[in-house]
Structure formats: structure tokens, C-alpha cells
Short mmCIF file of C-alpha atoms (C1' of nucleotides) and ligand atoms in Angstrom, two decimals:
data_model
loop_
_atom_site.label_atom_id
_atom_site.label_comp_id
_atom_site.label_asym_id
_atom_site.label_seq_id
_atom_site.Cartn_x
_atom_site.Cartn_y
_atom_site.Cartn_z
CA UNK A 1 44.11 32.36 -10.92
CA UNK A 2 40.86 32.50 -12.81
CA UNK A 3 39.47 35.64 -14.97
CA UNK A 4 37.11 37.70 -13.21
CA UNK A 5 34.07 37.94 -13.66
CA UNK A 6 32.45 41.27 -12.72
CA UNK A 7 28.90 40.40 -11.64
CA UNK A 8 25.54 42.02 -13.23
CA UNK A 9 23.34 43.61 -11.27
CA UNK A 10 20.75 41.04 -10.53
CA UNK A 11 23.49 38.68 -10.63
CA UNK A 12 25.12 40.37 -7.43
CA UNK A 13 22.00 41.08 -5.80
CA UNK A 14 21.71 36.95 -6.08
CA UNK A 15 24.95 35.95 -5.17
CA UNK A 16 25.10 38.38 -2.52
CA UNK A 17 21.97 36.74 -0.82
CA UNK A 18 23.06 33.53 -0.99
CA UNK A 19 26.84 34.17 0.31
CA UNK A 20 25.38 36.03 3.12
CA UNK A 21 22.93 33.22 3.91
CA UNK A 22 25.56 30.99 4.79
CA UNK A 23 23.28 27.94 3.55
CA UNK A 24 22.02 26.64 0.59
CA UNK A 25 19.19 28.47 -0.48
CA UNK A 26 15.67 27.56 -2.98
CA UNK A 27 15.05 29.50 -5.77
CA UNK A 28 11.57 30.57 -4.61
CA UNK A 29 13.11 31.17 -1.28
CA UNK A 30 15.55 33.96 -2.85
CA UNK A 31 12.65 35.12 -5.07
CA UNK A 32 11.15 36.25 -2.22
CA UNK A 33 13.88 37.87 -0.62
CA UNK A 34 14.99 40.25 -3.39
CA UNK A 35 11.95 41.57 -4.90
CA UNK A 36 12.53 44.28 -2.56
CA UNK A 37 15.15 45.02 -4.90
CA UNK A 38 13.22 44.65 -7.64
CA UNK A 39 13.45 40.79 -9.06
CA UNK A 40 10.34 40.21 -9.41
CA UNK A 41 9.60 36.81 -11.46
CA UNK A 42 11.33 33.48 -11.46
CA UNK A 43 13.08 33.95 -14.56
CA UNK A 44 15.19 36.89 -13.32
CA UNK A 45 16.30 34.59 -10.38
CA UNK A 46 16.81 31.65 -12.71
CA UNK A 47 18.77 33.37 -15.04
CA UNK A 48 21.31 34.75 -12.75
CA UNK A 49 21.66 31.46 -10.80
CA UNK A 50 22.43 30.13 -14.31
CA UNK A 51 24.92 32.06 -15.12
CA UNK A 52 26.48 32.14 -11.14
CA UNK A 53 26.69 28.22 -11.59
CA UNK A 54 28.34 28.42 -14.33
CA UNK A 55 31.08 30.48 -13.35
CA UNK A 56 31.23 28.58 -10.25
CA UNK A 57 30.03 31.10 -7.87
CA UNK A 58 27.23 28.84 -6.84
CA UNK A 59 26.42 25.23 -6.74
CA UNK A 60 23.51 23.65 -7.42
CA UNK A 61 22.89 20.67 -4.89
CA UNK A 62 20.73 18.69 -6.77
CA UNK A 63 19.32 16.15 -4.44
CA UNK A 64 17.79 19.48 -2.74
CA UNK A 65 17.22 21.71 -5.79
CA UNK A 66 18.63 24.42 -4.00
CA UNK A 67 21.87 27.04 -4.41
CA UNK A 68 25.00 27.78 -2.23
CA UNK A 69 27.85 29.72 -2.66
CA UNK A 70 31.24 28.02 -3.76
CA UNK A 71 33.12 27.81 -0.18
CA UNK A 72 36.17 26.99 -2.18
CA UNK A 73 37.48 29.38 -5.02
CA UNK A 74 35.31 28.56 -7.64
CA UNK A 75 35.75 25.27 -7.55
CA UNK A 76 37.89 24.78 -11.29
CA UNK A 77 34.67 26.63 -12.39
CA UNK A 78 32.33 24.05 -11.33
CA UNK A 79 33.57 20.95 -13.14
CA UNK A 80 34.69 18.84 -9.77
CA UNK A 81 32.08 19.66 -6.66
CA UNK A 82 31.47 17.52 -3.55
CA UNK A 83 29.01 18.26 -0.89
CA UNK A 84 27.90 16.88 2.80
CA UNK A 85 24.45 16.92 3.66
CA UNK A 86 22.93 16.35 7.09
CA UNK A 87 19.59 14.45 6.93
CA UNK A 88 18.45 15.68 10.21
CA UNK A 89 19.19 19.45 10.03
CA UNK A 90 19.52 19.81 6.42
CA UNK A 91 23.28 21.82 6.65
CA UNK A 92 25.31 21.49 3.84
CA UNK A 93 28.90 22.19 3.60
CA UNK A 94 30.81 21.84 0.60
CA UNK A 95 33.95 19.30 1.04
CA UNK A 96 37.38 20.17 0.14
CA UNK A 97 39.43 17.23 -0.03
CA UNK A 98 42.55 17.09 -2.12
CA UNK A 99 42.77 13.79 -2.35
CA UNK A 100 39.04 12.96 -3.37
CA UNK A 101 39.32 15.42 -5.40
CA UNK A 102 42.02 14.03 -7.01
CA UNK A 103 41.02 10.52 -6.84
CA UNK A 104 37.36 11.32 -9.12
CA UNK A 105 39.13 13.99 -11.11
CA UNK A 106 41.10 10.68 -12.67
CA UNK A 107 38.45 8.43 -12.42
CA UNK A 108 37.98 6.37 -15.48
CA UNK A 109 36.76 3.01 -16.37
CA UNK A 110 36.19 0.78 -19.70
CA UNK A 111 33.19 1.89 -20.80
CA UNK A 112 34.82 4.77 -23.38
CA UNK A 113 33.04 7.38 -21.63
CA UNK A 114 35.74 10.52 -21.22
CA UNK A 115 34.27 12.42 -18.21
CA UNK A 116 34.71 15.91 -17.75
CA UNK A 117 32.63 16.28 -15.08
CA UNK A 118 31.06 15.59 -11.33
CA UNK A 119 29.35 16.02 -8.47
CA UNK A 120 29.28 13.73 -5.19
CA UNK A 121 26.77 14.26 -2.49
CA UNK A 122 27.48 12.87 0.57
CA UNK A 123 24.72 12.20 2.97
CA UNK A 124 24.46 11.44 7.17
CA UNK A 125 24.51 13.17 10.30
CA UNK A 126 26.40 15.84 11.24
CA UNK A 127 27.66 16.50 14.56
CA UNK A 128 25.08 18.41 16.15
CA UNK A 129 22.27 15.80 15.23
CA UNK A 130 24.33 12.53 15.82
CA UNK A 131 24.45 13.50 19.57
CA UNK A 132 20.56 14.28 19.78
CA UNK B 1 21.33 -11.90 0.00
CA UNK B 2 19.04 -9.43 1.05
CA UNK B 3 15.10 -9.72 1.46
CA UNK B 4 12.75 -10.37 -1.37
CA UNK B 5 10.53 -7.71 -1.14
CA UNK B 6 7.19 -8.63 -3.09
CA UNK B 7 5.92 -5.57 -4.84
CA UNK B 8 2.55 -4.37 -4.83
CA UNK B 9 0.34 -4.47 -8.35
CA UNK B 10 1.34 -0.40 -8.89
CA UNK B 11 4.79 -0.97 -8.31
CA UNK B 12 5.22 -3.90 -10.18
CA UNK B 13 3.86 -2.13 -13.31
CA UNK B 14 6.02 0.65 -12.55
CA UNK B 15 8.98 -1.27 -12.51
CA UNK B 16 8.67 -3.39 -15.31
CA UNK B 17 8.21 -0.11 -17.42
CA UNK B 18 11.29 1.11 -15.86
CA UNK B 19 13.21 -1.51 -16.25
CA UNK B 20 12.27 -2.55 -19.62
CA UNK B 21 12.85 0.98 -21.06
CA UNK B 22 16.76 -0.10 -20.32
CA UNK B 23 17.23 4.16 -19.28
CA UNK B 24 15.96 6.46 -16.98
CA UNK B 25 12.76 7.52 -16.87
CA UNK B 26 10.92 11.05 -16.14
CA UNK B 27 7.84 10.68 -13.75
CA UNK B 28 5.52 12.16 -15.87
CA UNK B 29 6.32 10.03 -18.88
CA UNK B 30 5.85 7.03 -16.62
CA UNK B 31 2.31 8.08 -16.01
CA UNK B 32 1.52 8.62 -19.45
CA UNK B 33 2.80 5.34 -20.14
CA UNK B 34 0.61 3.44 -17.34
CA UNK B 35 -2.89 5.11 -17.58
CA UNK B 36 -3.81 2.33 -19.96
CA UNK B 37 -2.96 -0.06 -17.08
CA UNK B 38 -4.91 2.05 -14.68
CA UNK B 39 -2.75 4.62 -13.26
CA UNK B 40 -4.20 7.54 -13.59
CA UNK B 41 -2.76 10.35 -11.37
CA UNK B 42 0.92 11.88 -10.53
CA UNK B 43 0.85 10.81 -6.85
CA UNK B 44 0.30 7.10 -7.60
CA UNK B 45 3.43 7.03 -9.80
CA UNK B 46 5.35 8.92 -7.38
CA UNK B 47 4.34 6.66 -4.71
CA UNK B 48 5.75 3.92 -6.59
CA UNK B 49 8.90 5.27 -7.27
CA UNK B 50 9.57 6.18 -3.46
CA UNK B 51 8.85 2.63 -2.50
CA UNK B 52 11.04 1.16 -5.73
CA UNK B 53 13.70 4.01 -4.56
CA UNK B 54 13.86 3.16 -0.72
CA UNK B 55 14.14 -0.77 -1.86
CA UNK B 56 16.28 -0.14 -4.07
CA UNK B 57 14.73 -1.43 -6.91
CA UNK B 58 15.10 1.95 -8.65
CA UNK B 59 17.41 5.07 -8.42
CA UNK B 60 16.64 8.40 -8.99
CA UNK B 61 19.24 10.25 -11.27
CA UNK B 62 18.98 13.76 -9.12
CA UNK B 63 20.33 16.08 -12.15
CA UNK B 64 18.20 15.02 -14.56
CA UNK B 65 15.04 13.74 -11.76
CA UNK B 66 14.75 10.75 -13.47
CA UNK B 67 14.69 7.32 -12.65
CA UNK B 68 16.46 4.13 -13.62
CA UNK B 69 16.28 0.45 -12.83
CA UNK B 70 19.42 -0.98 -10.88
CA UNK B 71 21.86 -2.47 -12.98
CA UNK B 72 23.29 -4.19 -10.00
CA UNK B 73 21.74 -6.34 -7.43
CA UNK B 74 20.21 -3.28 -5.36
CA UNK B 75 23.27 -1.37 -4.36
CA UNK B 76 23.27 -2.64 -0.82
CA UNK B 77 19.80 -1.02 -0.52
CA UNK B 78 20.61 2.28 -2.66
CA UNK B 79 22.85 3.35 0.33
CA UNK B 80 25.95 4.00 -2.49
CA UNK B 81 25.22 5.22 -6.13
CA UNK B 82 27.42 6.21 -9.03
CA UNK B 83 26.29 7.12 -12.85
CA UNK B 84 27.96 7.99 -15.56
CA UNK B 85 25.90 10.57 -17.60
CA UNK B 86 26.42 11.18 -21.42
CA UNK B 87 25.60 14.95 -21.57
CA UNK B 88 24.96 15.05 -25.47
CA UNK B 89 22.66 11.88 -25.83
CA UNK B 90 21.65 11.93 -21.94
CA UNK B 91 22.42 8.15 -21.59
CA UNK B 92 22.89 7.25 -17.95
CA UNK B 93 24.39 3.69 -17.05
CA UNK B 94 25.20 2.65 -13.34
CA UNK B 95 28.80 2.39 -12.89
CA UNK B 96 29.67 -0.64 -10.66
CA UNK B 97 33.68 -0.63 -9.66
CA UNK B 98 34.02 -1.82 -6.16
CA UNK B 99 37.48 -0.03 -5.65
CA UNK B 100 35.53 3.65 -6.51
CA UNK B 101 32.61 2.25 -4.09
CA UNK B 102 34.97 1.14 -1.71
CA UNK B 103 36.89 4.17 -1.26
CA UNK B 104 33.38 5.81 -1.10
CA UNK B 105 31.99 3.97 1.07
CA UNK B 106 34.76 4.30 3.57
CA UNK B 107 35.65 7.85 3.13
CA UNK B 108 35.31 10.19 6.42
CA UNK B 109 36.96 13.76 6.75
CA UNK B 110 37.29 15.86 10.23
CA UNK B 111 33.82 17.50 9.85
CA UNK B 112 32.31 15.22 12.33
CA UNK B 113 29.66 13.79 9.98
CA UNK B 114 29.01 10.14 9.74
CA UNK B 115 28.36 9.56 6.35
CA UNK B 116 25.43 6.75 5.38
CA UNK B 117 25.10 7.31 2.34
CA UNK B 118 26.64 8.96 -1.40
CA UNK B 119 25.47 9.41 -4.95
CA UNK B 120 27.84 10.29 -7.39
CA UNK B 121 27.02 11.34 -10.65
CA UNK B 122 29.97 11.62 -13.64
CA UNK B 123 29.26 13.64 -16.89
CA UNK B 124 30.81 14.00 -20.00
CA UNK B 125 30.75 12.39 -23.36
CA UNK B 126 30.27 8.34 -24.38
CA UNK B 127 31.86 6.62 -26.62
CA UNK B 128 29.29 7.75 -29.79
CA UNK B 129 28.65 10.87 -28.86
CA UNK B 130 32.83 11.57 -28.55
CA UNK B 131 33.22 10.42 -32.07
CA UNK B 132 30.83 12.78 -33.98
"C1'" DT C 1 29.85 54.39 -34.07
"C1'" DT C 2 27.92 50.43 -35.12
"C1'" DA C 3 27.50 45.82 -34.55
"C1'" DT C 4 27.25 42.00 -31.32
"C1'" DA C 5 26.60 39.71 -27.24
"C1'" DA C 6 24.83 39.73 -22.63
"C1'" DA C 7 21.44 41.00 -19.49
"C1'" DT C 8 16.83 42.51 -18.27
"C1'" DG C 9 11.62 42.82 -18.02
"C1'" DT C 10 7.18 40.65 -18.46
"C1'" DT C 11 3.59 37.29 -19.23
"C1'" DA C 12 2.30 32.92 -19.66
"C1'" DT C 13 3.02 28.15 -19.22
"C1'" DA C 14 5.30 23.64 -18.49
"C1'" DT C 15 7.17 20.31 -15.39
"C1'" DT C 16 7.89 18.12 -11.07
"C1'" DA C 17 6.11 16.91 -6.61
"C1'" DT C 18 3.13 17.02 -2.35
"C1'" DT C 19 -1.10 17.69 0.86
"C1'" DA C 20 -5.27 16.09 2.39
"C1'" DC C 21 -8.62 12.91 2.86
"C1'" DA C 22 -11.16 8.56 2.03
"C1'" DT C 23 -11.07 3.64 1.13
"C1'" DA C 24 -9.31 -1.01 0.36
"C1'" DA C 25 -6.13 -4.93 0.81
"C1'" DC C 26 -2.92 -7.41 3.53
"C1'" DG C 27 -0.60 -9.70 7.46
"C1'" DT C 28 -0.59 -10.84 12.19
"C1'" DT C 29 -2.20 -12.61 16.14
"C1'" DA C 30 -6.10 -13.12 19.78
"C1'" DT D 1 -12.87 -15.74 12.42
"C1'" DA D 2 -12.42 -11.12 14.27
"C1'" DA D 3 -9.93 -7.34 15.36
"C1'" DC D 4 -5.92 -4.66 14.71
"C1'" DG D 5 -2.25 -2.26 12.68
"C1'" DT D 6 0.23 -1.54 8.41
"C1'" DT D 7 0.70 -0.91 3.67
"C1'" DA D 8 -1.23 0.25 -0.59
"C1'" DT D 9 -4.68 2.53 -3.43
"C1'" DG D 10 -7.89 6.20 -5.39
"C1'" DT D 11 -9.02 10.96 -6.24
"C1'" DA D 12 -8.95 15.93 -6.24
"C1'" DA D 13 -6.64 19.89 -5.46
"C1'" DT D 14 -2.58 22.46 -5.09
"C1'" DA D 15 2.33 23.57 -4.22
"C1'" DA D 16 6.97 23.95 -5.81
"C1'" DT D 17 10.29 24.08 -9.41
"C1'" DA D 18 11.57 25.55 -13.99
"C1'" DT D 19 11.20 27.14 -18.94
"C1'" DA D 20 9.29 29.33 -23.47
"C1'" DA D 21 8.50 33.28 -26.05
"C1'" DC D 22 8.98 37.85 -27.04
"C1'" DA D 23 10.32 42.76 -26.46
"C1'" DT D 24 13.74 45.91 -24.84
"C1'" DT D 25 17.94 47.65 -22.74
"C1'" DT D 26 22.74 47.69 -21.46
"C1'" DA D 27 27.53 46.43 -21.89
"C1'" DT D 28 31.58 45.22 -24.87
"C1'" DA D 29 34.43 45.68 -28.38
"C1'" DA D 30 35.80 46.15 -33.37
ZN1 LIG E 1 32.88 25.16 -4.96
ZN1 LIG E 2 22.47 18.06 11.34
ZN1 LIG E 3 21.99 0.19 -8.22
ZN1 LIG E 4 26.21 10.17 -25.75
#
DNA sequence: TTATAAATGTTATATTATTACATAACGTTA
DNA sequence: TAACGTTATGTAATAATATAACATTTATAA
């Protein structure tokens, strides 16, 4: 079990949008969306989704600079993430395989590096789009 | 052995800066760096690197949108990418270990997506960087 | 309470990447 | 060669993503 951490406002008002969007989401994209609630630059919304990646409430997938919620619990705070991404539709789901997980949490070669870190992004068709 | 492709005057400049530099490179740097040569806007270079990319002359380190010359012989056309990422000194090297790419390559889960493609990117600390 | 760290608000700006449109060079085959 | 389609180039404008700098407020905890 990991220590809680209780969210700040803007910081819920984020992570709430983005859990509840099911999907991974752009910054600008959530920008948008809450300054009903009063976020009303960039730097609000960065700032939170800085702080929500690094407890490992959200992941960044970086090959789409967008955000979406850990569907995992926190995934060891972030240091170990793996994602699928359809090409077609653009769905990502977040993959939770013990045994990758495993496998790249050991990974090590010869070339002294001592990793700490990663993130895999897997990339093809999902289900929907491979019989279209 | 896979097709020579012949690159184009732009490309070929953009490339041999690339790959010369021995590390990734940011887009905008590569412009600055090729306006003496004739290069004068963004969309040129970026045109460039999505050729060198889809060739696989080139990869794009997504975390850090960057890009680096293959240290391997193309990565079966870019379809499989792994990099080891210093995150003091930001060195990036291409890891090549066919039993990591190999269980990459071949990994499938029950989601239903046919996976064509991965990048992988490892962080942490190299070998200098560990011992300061 | 008082000090410290964390979060917020605001403006401006930097960095990364694409759209739109016009032109030129190249490769193929009639 | 001429005509055609494809790839590459040139140029300007703009969109999308992200950070710097500074002032203020709120939460935490000694
Ligand atoms: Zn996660
Ligand atoms: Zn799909
Ligand atoms: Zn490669
Ligand atoms: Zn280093």
C-alpha cells in the first residue's frame, strides 16, 4: 500500500476530468474543459498534471503528448508503465502484464547504465479497427 | 538486406548532421545548424526527419522529441525501438539485445490488438553520471 | 505561532509542429 | 521526347505544446 496523497484542488478538478474521460486526454483539450471551474491558463493545467504524474495518478503517453489516468494502482508510482495504442482509432489502454513487467523491471545489459526507469508503448490495431 | 533508399539533397544534409553529432538532436537546433546550407524554415527540417524516421534512418526519442541516428542497421525499418536514457547528462544510446527485441517483438496479451510496432525507452543513470 | 513548503494566479514567452499553397525535380512509360 | 504521376522543395503563416518569471495564498508542521 502506497501513502495517500490527498489531491489539491485544481489537482482533483484535473484528475477528475481525465478519469472520467476514460481516454487519454491533451493538455489544451482539458484546458478547455475546466475553465468553467476556473483554470484558466496552461500553467495551472501543467502544473497539476506534473504533479498527478508524478504520483502516478496519470501517465503521460509520450508518443501522443497526451494524459490518462493510471488503470492500475499507481503503477509503483510511475517508475514501470506500458501502454497499447491503436493507430486507427487512437484508444489507448494501459497493459498490465506481470510478467513484462517483470521481465523490463530486471532488464539490464553491459553498458553500466543502472535503470530505474521505463515506459513501453506498444503500437497496432485494436480489435474494432483490425476487422474494418 | 533491405532497400537502399537514396536520400534527397535536404535529407542527406539532415542526416549527416544527425548522425555526425553521435546524440540526439532537437528539431530546432537542426535548423539552426543547416540555414548556412540553405534550410531555412521549420517545415523543411521536419519534413526531413519524417522521411529519415519512416526509413528508418533516424528515430525519434518521444520523451525528450529528439532525434537520433540508428546505431543499428535500421531496426527492421524502425518497426522495434529501445533507448537507454541517462536522465542527469541526457545521453541516449540505442540498445540492441535481440533476446529483449525478441521477446518484444513477439509479445501479444488477450486485448485483441495486433501489435506492429514498440518503442521502449529505459531511464536512469550511466556509468559517469552514477559515479559523481 | 512562525517558519517552510506546496499550490495558485497571471502575464508573457519559448518551443515544437502543422496547414496551405505554389513550384520544381524525378522516374516511368507511351 | 512528351506526358504523367510521385516525391521533394520553398515560403509564409499559424497551430499546438510547454515553460519562465514573479507575486500571492494556502496548507503543513515544528
Ligand atoms: Zn499506471
Ligand atoms: Zn482502433
Ligand atoms: Zn535503430
Ligand atoms: Zn549520464
Amino acid at each position: 500500500m502506497q501513502k495517500e496523497h490527498s489531491l489539491s484542488k485544481n489537482q482533483k478538478i484535473i484528475f477528475d476530468l481525465i478519469d472520467k474521460s476514460g481516454g487519454p486526454m491533451k493538455a489544451y483539450s482539458i484546458l478547455f474543459n475546466v475553465q468553467k471551474k476556473g483554470i484558466k491558463a496552461p500553467l495551472q493545467v501543467y502544473r497539476a498534471l506534473d504533479k498527478l504524474v508524478e504520483i502516478g495518478k496519470i501517465h503521460k503517453i509520450e508518443s501522443r503528448n497526451a494524459f490518462i489516468a493510471c488503470q492500475n494502482s499507481s503503477c509503483q508510482v510511475s517508475k514501470a508503465t506500458a501502454f497499447s495504442i491503436c493507430e486507427s482509432c487512437e484508444n489507448v489502454s494501459e497493459i498490465s502484464n506481470s510478467k513484462l513487467s517483470k521481465y523490463l523491471s530486471s532488464f539490464s545489459d553491459n553498458s553500466g547504465m543502472k535503470y530505474s526507469k521505463y515506459n513501453l508503448e506498444f503500437f497496432g490495431l485494436c480489435k474494432k479497427c483490425k476487422s474494418k
